Coordinates of C-alpha atoms in Angstrom, one line a residue:
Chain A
X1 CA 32.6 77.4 -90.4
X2 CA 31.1 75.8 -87.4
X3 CA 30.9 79.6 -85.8
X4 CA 29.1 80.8 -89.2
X5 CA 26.4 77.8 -88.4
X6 CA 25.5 78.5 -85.3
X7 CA 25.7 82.5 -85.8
X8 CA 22.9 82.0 -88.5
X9 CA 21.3 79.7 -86.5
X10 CA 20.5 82.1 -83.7
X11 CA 19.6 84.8 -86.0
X12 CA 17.2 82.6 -87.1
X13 CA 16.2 82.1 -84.2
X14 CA 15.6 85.9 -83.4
X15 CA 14.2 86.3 -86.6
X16 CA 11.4 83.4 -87.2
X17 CA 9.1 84.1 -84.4
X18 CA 8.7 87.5 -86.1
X19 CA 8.2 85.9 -89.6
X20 CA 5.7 83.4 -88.1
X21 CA 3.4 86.2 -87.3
X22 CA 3.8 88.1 -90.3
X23 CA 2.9 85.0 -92.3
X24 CA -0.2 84.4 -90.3
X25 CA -1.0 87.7 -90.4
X26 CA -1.9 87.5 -94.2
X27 CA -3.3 84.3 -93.3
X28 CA -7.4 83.6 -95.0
X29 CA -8.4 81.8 -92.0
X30 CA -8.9 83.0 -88.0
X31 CA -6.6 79.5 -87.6
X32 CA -3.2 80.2 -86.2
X33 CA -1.8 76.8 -87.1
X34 CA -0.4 74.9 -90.3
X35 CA -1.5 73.6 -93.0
X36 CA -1.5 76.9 -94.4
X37 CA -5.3 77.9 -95.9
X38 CA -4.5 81.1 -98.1
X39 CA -3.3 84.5 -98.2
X40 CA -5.8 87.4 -97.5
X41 CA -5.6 91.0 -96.6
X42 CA -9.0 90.7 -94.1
X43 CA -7.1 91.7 -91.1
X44 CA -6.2 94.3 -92.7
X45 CA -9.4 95.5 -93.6
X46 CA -10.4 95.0 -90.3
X47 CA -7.6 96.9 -88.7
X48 CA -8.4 100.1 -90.8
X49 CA -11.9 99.9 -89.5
X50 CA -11.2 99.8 -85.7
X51 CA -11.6 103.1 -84.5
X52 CA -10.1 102.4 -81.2
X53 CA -7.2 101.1 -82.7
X54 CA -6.8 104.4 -84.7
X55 CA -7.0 106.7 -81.9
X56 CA -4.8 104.7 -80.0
X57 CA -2.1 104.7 -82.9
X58 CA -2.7 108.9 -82.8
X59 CA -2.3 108.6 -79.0
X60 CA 1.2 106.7 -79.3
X61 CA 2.3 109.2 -82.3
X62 CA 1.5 111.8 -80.2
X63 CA 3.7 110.7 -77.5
X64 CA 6.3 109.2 -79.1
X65 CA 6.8 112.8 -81.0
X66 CA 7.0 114.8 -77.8
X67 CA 9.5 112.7 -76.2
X68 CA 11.6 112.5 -79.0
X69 CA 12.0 116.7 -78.9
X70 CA 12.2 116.5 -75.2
X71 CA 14.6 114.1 -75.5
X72 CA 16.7 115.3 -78.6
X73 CA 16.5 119.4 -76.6
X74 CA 17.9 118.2 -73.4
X75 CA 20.2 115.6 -75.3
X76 CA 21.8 118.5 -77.2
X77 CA 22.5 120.5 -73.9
X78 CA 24.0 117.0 -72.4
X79 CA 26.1 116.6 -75.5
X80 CA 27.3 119.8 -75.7
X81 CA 28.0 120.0 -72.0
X82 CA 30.2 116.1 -72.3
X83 CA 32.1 117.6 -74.9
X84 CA 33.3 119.8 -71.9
X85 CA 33.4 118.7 -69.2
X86 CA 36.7 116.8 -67.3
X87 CA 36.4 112.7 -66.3
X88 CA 34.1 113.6 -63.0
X89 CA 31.2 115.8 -64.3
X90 CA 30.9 113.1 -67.5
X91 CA 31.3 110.5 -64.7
X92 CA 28.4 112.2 -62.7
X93 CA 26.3 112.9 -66.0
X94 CA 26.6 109.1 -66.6
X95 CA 25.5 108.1 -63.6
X96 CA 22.8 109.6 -62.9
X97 CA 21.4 109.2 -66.4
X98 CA 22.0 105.7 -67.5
X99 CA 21.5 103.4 -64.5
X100 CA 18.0 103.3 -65.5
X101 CA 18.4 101.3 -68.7
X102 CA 19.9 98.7 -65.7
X103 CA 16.8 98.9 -64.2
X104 CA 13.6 96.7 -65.0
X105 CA 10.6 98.7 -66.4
X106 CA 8.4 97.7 -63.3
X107 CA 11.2 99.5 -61.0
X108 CA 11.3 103.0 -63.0
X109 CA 7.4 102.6 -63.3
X110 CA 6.6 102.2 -59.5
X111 CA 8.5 105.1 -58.7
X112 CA 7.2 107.6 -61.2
X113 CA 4.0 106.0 -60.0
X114 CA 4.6 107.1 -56.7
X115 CA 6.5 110.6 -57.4
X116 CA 2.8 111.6 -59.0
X117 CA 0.9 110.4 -56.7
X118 CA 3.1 112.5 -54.2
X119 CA 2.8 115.6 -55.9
X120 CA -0.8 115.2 -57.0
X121 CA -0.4 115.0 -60.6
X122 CA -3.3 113.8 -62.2
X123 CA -2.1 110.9 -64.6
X124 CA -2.2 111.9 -68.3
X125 CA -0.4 112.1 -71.8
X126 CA 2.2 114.7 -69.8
X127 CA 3.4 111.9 -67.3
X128 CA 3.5 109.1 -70.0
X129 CA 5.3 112.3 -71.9
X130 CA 7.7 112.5 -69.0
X131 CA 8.0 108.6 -68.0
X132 CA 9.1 108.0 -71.2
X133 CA 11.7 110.5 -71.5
X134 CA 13.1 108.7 -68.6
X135 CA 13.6 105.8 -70.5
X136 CA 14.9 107.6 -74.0
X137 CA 17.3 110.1 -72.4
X138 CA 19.5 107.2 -71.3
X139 CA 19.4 105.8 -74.5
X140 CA 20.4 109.0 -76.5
X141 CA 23.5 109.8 -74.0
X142 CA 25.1 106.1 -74.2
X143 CA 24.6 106.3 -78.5
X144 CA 26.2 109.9 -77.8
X145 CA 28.9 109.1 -75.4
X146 CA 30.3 107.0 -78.8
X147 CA 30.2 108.9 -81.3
X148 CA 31.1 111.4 -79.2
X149 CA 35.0 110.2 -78.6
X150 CA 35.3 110.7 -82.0
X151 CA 34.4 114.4 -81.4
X152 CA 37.7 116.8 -82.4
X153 CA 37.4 120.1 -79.3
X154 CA 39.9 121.5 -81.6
X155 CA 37.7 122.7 -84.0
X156 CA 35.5 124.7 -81.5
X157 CA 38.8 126.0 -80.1
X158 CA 40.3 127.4 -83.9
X159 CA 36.5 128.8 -84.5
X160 CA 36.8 130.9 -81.2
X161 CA 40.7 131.4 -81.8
X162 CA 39.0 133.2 -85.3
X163 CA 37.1 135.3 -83.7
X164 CA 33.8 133.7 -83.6
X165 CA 31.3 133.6 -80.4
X166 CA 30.1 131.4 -78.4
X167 CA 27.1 131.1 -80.2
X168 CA 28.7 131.2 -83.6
X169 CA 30.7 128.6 -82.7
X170 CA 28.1 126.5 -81.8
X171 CA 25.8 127.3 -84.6
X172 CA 28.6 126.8 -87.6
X173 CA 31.0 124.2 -86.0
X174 CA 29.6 121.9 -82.9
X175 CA 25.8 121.7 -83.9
X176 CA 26.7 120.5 -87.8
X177 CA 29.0 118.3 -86.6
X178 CA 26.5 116.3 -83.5
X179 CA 23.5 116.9 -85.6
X180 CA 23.2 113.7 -87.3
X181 CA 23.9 111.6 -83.9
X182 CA 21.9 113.5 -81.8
X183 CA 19.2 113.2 -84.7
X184 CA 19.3 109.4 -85.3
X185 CA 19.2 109.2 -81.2
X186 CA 15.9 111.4 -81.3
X187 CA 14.8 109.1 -83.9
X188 CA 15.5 105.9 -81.5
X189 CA 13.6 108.2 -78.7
X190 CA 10.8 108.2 -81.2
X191 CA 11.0 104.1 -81.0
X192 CA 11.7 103.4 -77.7
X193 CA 8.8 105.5 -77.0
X194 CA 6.2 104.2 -79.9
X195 CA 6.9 100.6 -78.0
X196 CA 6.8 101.1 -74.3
X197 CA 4.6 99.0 -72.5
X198 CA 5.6 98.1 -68.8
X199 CA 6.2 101.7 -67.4
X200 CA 3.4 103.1 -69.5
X201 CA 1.1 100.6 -67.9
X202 CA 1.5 102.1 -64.5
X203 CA 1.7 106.0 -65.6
X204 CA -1.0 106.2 -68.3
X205 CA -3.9 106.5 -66.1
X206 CA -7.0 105.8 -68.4
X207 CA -4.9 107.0 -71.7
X208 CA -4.5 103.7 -74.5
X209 CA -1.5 104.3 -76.1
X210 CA -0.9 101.3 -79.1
X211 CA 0.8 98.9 -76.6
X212 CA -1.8 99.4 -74.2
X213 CA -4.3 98.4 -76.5
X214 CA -2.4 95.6 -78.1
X215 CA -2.1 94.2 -74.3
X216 CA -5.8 94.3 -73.8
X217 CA -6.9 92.7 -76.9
X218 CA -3.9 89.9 -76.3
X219 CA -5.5 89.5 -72.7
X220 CA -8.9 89.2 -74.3
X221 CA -9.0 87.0 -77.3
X222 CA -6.6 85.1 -79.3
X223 CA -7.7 87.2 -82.7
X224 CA -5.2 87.4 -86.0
X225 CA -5.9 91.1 -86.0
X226 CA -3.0 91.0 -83.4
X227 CA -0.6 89.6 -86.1
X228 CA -2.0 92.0 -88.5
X229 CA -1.1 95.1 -86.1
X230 CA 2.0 93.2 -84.5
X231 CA 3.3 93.3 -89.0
X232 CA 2.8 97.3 -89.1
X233 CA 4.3 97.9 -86.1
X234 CA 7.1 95.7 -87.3
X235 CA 7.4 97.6 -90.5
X236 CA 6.9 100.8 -88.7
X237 CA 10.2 99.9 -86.5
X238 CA 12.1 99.0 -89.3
X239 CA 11.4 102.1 -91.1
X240 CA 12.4 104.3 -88.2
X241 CA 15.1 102.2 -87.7
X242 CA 16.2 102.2 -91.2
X243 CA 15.8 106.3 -91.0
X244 CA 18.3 106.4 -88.4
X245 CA 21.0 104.8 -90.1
X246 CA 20.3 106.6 -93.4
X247 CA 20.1 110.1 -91.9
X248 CA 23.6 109.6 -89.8
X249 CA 25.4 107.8 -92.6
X250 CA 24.5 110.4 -95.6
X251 CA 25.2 113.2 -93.5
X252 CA 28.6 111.8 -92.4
X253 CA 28.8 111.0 -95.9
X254 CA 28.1 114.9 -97.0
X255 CA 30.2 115.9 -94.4
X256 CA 33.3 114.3 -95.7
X257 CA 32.9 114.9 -98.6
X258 CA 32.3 118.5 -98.1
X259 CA 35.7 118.4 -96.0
X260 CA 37.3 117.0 -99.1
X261 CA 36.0 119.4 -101.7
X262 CA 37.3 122.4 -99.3
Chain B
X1 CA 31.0 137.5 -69.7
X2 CA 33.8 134.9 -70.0
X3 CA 32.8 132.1 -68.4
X4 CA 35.7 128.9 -67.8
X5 CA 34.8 126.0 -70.6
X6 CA 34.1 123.8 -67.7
X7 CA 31.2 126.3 -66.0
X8 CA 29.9 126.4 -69.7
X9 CA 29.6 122.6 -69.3
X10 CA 28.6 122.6 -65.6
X11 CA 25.8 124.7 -67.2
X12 CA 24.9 122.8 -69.9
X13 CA 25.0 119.7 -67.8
X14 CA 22.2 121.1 -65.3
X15 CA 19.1 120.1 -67.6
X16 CA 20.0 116.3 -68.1
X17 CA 21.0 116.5 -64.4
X18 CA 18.2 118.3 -63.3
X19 CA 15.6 115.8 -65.3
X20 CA 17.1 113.0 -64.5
X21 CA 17.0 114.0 -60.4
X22 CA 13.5 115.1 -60.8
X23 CA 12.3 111.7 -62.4
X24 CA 14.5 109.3 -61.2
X25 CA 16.5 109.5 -58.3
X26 CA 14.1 111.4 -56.2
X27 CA 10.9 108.7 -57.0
X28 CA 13.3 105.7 -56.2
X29 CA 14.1 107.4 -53.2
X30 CA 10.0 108.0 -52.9
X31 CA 9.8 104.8 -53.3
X32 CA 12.3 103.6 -50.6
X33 CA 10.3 106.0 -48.3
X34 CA 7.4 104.1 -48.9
X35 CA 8.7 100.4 -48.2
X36 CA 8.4 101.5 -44.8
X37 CA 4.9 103.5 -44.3
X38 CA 1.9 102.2 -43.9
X39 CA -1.2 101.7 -45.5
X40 CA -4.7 101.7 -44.0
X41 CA -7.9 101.1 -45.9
X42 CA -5.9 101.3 -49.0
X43 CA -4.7 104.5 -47.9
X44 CA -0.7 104.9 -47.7
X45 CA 0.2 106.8 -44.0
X46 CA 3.3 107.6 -43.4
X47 CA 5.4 106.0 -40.7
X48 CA 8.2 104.3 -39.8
X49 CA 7.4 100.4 -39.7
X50 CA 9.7 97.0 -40.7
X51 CA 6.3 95.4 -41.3
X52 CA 6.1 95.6 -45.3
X53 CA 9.5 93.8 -45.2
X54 CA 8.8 91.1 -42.1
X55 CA 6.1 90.5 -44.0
X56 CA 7.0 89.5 -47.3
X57 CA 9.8 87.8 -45.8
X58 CA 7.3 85.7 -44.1
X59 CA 5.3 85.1 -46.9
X60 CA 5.2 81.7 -48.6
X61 CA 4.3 82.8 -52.1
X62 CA 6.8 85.8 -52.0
X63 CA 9.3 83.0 -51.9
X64 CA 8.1 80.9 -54.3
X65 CA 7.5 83.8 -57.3
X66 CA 11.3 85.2 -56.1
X67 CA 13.0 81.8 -56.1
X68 CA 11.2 81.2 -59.4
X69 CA 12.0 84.6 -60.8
X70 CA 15.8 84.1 -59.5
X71 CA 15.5 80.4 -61.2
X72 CA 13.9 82.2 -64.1
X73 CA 16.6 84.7 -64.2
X74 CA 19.4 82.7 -64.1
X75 CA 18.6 80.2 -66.6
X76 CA 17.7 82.8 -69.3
X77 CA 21.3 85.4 -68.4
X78 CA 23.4 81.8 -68.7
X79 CA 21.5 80.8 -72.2
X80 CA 21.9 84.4 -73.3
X81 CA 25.5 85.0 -72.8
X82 CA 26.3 81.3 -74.0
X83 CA 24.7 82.5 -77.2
X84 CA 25.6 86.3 -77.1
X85 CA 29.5 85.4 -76.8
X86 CA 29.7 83.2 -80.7
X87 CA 27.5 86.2 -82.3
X88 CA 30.1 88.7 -80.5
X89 CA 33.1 87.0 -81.5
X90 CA 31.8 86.7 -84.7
X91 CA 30.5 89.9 -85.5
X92 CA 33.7 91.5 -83.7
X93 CA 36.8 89.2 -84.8
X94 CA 35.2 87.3 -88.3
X95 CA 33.1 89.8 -89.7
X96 CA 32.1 93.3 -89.3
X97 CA 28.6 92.3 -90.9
X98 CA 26.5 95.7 -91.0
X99 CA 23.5 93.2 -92.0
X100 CA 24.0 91.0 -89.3
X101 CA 23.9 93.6 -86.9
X102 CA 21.0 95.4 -88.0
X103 CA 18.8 92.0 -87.8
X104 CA 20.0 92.4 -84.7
X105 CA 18.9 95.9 -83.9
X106 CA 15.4 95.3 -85.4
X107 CA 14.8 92.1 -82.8
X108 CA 15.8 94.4 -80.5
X109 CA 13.9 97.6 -81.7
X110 CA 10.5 95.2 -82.5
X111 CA 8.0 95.3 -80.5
X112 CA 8.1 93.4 -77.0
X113 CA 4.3 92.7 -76.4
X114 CA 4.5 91.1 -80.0
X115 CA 7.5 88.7 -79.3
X116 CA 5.9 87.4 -76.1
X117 CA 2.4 87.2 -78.7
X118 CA 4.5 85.1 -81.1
X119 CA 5.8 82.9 -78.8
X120 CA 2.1 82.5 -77.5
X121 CA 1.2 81.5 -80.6
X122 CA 4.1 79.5 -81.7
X123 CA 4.2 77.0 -78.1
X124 CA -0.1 76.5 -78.2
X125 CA -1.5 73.5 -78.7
X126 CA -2.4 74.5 -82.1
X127 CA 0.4 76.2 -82.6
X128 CA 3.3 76.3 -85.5
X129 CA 5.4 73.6 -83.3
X130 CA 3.1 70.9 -82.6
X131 CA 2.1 71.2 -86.3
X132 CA 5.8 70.8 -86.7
X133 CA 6.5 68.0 -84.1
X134 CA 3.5 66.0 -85.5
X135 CA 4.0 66.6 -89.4
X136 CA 7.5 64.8 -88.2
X137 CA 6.2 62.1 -86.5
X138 CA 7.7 63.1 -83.2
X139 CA 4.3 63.4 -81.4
X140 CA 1.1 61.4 -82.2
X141 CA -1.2 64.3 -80.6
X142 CA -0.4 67.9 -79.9
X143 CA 1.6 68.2 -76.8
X144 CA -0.1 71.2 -74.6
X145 CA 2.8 71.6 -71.9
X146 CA 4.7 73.8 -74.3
X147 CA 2.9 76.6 -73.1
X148 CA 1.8 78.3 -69.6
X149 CA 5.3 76.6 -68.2
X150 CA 8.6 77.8 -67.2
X151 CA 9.8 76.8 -70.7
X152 CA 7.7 79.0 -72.2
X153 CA 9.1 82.0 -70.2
X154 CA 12.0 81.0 -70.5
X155 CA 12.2 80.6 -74.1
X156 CA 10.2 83.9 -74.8
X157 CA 13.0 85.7 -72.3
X158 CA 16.1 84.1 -74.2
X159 CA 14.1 85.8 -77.5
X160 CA 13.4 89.5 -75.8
X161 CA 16.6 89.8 -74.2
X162 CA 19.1 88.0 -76.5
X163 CA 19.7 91.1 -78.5
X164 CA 20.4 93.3 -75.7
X165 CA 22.9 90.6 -74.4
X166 CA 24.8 90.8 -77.5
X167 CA 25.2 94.3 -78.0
X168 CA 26.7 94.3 -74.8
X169 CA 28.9 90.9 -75.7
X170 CA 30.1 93.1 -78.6
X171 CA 30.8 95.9 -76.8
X172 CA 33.0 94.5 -74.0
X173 CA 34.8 92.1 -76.9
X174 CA 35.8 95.0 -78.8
X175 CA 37.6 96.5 -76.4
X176 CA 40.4 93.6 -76.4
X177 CA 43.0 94.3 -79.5
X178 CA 42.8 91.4 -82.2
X179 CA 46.7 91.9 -81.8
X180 CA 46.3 89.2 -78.9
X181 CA 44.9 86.9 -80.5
X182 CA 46.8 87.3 -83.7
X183 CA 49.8 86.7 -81.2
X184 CA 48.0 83.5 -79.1
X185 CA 47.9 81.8 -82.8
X186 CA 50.9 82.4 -83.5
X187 CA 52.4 81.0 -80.5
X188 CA 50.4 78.0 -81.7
X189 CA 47.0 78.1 -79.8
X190 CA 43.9 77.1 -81.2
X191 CA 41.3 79.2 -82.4
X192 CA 38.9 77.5 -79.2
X193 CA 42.4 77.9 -77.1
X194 CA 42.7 81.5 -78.1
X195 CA 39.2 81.8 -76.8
X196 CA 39.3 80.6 -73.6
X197 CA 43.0 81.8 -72.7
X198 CA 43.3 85.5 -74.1
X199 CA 39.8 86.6 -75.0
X200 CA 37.7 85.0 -71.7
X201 CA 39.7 85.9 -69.0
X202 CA 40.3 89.7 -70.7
X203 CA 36.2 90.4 -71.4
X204 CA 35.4 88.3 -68.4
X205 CA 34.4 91.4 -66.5
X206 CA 32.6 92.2 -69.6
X207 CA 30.8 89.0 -69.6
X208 CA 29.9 89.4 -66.0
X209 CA 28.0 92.7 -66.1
X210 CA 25.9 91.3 -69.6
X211 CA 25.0 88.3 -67.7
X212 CA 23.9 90.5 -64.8
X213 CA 22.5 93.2 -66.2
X214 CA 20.4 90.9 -68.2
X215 CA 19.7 88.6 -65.2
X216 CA 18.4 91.8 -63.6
X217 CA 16.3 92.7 -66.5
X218 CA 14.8 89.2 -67.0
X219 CA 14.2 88.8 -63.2
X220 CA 12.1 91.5 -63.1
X221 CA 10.2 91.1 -66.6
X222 CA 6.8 90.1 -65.0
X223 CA 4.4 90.3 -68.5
X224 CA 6.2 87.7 -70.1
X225 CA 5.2 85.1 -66.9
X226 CA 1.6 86.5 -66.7
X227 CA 1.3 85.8 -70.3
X228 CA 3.3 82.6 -70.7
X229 CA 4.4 81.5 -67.1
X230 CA 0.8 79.6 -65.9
X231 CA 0.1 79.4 -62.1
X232 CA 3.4 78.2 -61.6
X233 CA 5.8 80.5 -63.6
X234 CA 4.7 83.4 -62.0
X235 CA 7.3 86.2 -60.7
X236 CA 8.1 88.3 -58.0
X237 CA 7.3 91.1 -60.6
X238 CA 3.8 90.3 -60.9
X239 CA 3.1 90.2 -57.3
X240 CA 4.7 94.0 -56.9
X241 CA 2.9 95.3 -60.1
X242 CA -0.3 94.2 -58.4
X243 CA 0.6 96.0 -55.6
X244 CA 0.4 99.2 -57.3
X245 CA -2.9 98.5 -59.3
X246 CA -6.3 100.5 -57.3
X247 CA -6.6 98.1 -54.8
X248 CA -3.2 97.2 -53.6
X249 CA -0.6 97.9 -50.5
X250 CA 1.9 100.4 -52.3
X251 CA 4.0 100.0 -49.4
X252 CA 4.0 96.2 -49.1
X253 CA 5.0 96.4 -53.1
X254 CA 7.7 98.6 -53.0
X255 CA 9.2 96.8 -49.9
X256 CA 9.1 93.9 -51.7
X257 CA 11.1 95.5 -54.9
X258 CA 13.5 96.4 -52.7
X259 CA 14.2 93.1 -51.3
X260 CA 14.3 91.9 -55.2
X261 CA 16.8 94.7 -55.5
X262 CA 18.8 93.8 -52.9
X263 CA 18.3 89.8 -54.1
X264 CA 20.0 90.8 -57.5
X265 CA 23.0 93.0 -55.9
X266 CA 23.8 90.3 -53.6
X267 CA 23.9 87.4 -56.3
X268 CA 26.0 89.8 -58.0
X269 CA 28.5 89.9 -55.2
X270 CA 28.5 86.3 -55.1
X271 CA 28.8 85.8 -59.1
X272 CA 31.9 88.1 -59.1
X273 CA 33.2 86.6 -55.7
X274 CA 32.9 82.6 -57.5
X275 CA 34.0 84.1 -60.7
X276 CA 37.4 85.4 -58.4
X277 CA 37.6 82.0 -56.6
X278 CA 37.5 79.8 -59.4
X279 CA 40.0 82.2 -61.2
X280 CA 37.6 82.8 -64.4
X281 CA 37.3 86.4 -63.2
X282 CA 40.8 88.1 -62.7
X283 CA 41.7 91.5 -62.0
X284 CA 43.0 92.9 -65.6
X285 CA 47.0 92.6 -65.4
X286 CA 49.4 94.3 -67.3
X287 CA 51.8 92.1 -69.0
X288 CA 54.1 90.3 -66.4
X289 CA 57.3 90.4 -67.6
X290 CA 59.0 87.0 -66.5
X291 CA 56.4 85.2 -68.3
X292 CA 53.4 83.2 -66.8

């Protein structure tokens, strides 16, 4: 009971801040404090009227997108090639791919900082592109590596044993089969990416992505447009979020049941 | 063409391998190249000098932002695991709550320059809890320490990197069989017994790497401080991102996150070593068979 208490409580604590600010983000008055003065969608109305705020939002869509299919193509290949390999290559795979999730964002930003500057590479959408991929690929091979161990190498081996290729093989047994993890990972990608701020900040050159732009208005002014933005892009993670779980449980969920029917 | 399964996945491997060379090891090794070059008229040259380390280990204020971001650090890891471990137990032992654990996953997932924003706007002196504290009685005018403080950093850091620290909690908890416990109770151990005598000593190495791996994380978080830390919160993250802005010494900031780097691995070292000496951190044992 006593566990229960304080489990809630620090939920709640996670959770209020967030509330706090969608609150005031409906709030009539400029005034970020209590008493409360009225609800009012003004903020809104603002928000849709900021031009710079819309091309930044197209700026972070944009990027967020082409990580996510850089991330989910060479994802596929790493999954495909863990679901091969012996305890040293997945050992080598994982280290070289996951220590940067151990890493602060100032660390990995620095030194893709530096790496273009070495090779001349003008800072643009294609390094945030690539920074971020960094940061996603990571991401996607630990959620793999799970769902992964549940993975049956059987099945590949009685498709082949049947007289299917390699390609066969991978286009009616493995890809059906690691589609929905690797999807909901790309989907994560898209997130991780949407919300990057610190390495972005060093590899965007003169590109506002969404964070960006939130950073400079918070370093400005205290203005309730920022709760008003900070709500969507609340909602917005919670939809991708929610898209993730949906896609990989229904398609487990078809899956079985398609293994039952048969 | 028949190629062996594990060539197919040597193959296969090569473009996560490949990327992950490309834009990662080979930069930090850049960057380690770098720490000792030189930089002239905000040009860097390169060269073989100890002077970008001598001199931030000479430098006053490089002490002061690392001993606050190690202070910083610290403080936020412990708070973290000592909430991170009930949620673990809980959502691993009590109750597989999906809900719970998507709360969770959105804190986590929700956007990090708004969490710092709502903490800005929750510790100001017109903020939610000195509208709170003086509704209650507590203060008689608005108390403006709360924010621009180590407090507020600290706070705001316990917030971003809670969620992290419990996923990994969860993780390392799940790996010890409930049959243990089961067993510790029925040999007549208390629940808070069972705890500290079966489920402690067996995640401890768990434990360890959460509190580090956030420790690392939070230490080198420097938006939270600029935003929240005042003059003296600031961190030894600041001073290196600065560094790298137009007009900075690229060399002299990545020597000096290298000597962060090497801060963290060390305290590491010694965390595991006290963990060993005080016998909270034990090698894992397989059942000794004349009893304890």
């Amino acid at each position: 009971m006593l566990l229960r208490i304080l489990v809630w409580a620090v939920l709640a604590f996670l959770i209020s801040p967030l509330i706090v600010i969608v609150l005031f983000s409906f709030h009539s008055s400029p005034a970020l404090s209590f008493p409360f003065a009225g609800f009012s969608l003004r903020w809104y109305a603002e928000l849709f009227n900021n031009a710079q705020l819309g091309s930044a939002v197209m700026k972070s869509l944009t990027v967020a997108f082409l990580t996510s299919v850089v991330t989910l193509l060479i994802g596929t290949t790493a999954s495909l090639a863990w679901l091969r390999l012996g305890k040293v290559g997945r050992g080598f795979i994982e280290a070289v791919s996951v220590t940067p999730i151990a890493l602060p964002g100032l660390f990995v930003g620095v030194s893709l900082l530096v790496l273009f500057a070495q090779a001349g590479l003008q800072l643009s959408t294609l390094t945030i592109v690539i920074s971020h991929v960094v940061i996603a690929l990571p991401i996607l091979i630990v959620a793999m590596k799970a769902r992964l161990a549940l993975f049956d190498p059987s099945l590949e081996e009685a498709s082949r044993d049947l007289g299917a290729s390699q390609f066969q093989t991978f286009r009616r047994v493995t890809l059906p089969l690691i589609a929905p993890t690797l999807i909901s990972s790309a989907i994560l990608a898209f997130a991780v990416s949407f919300d990057e701020f610190v390495v972005t900040s060093f590899v965007a050159g003169t590109e506002t992505t969404l964070p960006m732009y939130i950073w400079s208005m918070m370093r400005r002014t205290v203005t309730p447009l920022i709760n008003a933005i900070s709500t969507l892009a609340l909602l917005f993670s919670i939809l991708i979020l929610l898209g993730a779980w949906l896609i990989s449980h229904v398609r487990r969920r078809s899956a079985v049941a398609a293994r039952i029917e048969s | 063409m028949n190629l062996s399964r594990t060539k197919i996945g040597a193959i296969l491997a090569a473009p996560t391998v490949v990327y992950m060379v490309i834009f990662f090891v080979v930069p930090s090794l850049i960057l380690f190249s770098y720490s000792f070059w030189s930089s002239e008229s905000y040009r860097v040259v390169p060269d073989f000098v100890f002077t970008n380390y001598l001199d931030s280990l000479h430098s006053a204020v490089f002490w002061k932002v690392t001993i606050n971001a190690v202070r910083i650090g610290l403080t936020t890891a412990a708070i973290s695991l000592v909430l991170a471990v009930p949620v673990g137990y809980y959502l691993v032992y009590v109750s597989r709550s999906q809900t719970m654990l998507y709360l969770i996953l959105i804190t986590w997932f929700s956007s990090y320059l708004v969490r710092i924003y709502a903490w800005r706007t929750l510790l100001g002196t017109n903020g939610v809890l000195n509208a709170v504290l003086l509704q209650l009685g507590i203060v008689d005018h608005p108390v403006d320490a709360f924010l621009f403080s180590s407090f507020a950093v600290t706070i705001t850091l316990v917030h971003i990197y809670l969620p992290f620290c419990i996923l990994l909690v969860t993780s390392s908890l799940s790996e010890i069989k409930p049959d243990l416990i089961d067993a510790a109770r029925d040999l007549g151990t208390s629940s808070l017994g069972a705890f500290f005598r079966v489920i402690a000593p067996n995640a401890a190495n768990g434990l360890a790497g959460a509190f580090m791996l956030t420790f690392i994380l939070v230490a080198g978080d420097y938006v939270t401080p600029q935003m929240l830390g005042g003059s003296s919160g600031q961190t030894t993250g600041l001073l290196i991102a600065d560094q790298f802005r137009k007009t900075g010494n690229w060399p002299l900031g990545a020597a000096q996150a290298f000597v962060m780097f090497v801060i963290s691995i060390a305290l590491y070292f010694i965390l595991v070593s006290l963990g060993r000496a005080t016998g909270l951190i034990v090698k894992r044992r397989t059942i000794n068979p004349k009893g304890i």
